[in-house]
Coordinates of C-alpha atoms in Angstrom, one line a residue:
X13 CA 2.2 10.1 -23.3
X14 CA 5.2 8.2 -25.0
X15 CA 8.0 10.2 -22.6
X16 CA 6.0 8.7 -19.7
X17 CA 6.4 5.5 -21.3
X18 CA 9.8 5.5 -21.5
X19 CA 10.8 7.2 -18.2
X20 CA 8.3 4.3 -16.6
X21 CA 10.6 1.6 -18.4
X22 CA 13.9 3.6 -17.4
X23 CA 12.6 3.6 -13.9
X24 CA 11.8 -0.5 -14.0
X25 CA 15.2 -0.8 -15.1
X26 CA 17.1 1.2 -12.6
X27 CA 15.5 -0.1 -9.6
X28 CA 17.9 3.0 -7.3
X29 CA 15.1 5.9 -7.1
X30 CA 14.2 7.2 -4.5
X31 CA 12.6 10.5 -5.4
X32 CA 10.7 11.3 -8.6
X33 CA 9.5 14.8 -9.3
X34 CA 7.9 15.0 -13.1
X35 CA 5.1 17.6 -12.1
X36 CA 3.7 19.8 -15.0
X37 CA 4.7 17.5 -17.9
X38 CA 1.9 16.8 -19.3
X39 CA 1.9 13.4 -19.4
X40 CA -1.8 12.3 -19.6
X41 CA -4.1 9.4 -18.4
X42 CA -1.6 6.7 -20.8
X43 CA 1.6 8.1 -19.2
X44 CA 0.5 8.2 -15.7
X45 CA -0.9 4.6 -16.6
X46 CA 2.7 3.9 -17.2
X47 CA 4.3 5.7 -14.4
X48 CA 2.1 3.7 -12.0
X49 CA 3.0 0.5 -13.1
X50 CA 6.7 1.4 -12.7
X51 CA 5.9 2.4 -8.9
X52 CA 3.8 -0.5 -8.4
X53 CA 7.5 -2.8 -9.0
X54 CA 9.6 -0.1 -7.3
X55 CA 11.4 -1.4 -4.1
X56 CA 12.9 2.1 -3.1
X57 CA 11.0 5.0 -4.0
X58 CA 9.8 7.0 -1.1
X59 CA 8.9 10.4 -2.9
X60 CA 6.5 11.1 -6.4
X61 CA 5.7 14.2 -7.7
X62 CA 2.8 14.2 -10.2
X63 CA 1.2 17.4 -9.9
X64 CA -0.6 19.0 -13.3
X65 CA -0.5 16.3 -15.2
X66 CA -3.8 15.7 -16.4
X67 CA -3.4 12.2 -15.3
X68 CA -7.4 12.2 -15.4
X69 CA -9.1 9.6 -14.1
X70 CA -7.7 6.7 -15.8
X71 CA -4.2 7.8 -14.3
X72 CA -5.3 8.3 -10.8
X73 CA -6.8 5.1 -10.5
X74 CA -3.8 3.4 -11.8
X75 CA -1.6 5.1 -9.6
X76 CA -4.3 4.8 -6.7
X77 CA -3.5 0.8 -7.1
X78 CA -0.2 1.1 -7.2
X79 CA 0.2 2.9 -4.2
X80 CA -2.1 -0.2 -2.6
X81 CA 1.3 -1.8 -3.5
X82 CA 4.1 0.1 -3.2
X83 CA 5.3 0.5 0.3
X84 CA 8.4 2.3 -0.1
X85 CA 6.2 5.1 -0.7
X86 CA 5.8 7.6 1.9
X87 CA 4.9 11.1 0.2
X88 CA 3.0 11.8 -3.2
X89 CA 1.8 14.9 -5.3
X90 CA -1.3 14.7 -7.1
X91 CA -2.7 18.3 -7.0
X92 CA -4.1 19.4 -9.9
X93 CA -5.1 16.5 -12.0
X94 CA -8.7 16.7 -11.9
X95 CA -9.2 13.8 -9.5
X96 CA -12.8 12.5 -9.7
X97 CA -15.0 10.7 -6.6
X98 CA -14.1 7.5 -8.5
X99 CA -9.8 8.5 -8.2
X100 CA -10.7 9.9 -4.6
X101 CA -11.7 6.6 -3.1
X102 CA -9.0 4.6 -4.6
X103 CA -6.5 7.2 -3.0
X104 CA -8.9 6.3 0.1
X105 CA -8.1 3.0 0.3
X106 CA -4.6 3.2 -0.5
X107 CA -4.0 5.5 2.6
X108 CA -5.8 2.3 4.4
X109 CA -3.4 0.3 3.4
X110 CA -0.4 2.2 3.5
X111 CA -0.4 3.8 6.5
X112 CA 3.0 5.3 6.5
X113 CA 2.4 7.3 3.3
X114 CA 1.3 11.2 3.1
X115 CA -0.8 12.0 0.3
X116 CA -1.0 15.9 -1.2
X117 CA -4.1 16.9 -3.0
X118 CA -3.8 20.5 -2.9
X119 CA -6.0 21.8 -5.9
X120 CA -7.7 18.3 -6.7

């Protein structure tokens, strides 16, 4: 929710990450909305964590898209957010287009 809002804008801002771990926060379909847009702009980050975080489907698209553009990106967490067919084949098509990054969905 609003925490995921304001780490997103924090991590606009600071441009320097490189690894993000915020598994098992909690932070919902609106902050994993906002977490994706701040990868989406993010020059440097190689590494997200974003396991149990009921991100729902709404979240894993967004960050699904994101990923599309982000190719800093070479490792991400998503286990455990109740990915649906609809998150699964935008993940899909990120992998095509990002072929340097490794994608975790142990306990989708």
């Amino acid at each position: 929710g609003r925490g995921a809002e304001e780490l997103a804008e924090i991590i606009k801002l600071t441009k320097k990450i490189t690894k993000l771990n915020i598994g098992g926060n909690q932070i919902g379909e609106i902050g994993g909305t906002a977490i994706a847009k701040a990868v989406e702009s993010s020059t440097l980050l190689e590494e997200l964590n974003v396991r149990n975080n009921e991100l729902g489907n709404e979240g894993i698209v967004a960050i699904g898209i994101a990923l599309q553009r982000c190719t800093s990106l070479k490792e991400i967490f998503l286990g455990s957010n109740k990915i649906s067919m609809v998150g699964l084949e935008v993940l899909a098509k990120a992998m095509l287009l990002n072929k340097t990054l490794l994608l975790s969905l142990i306990h989708i």
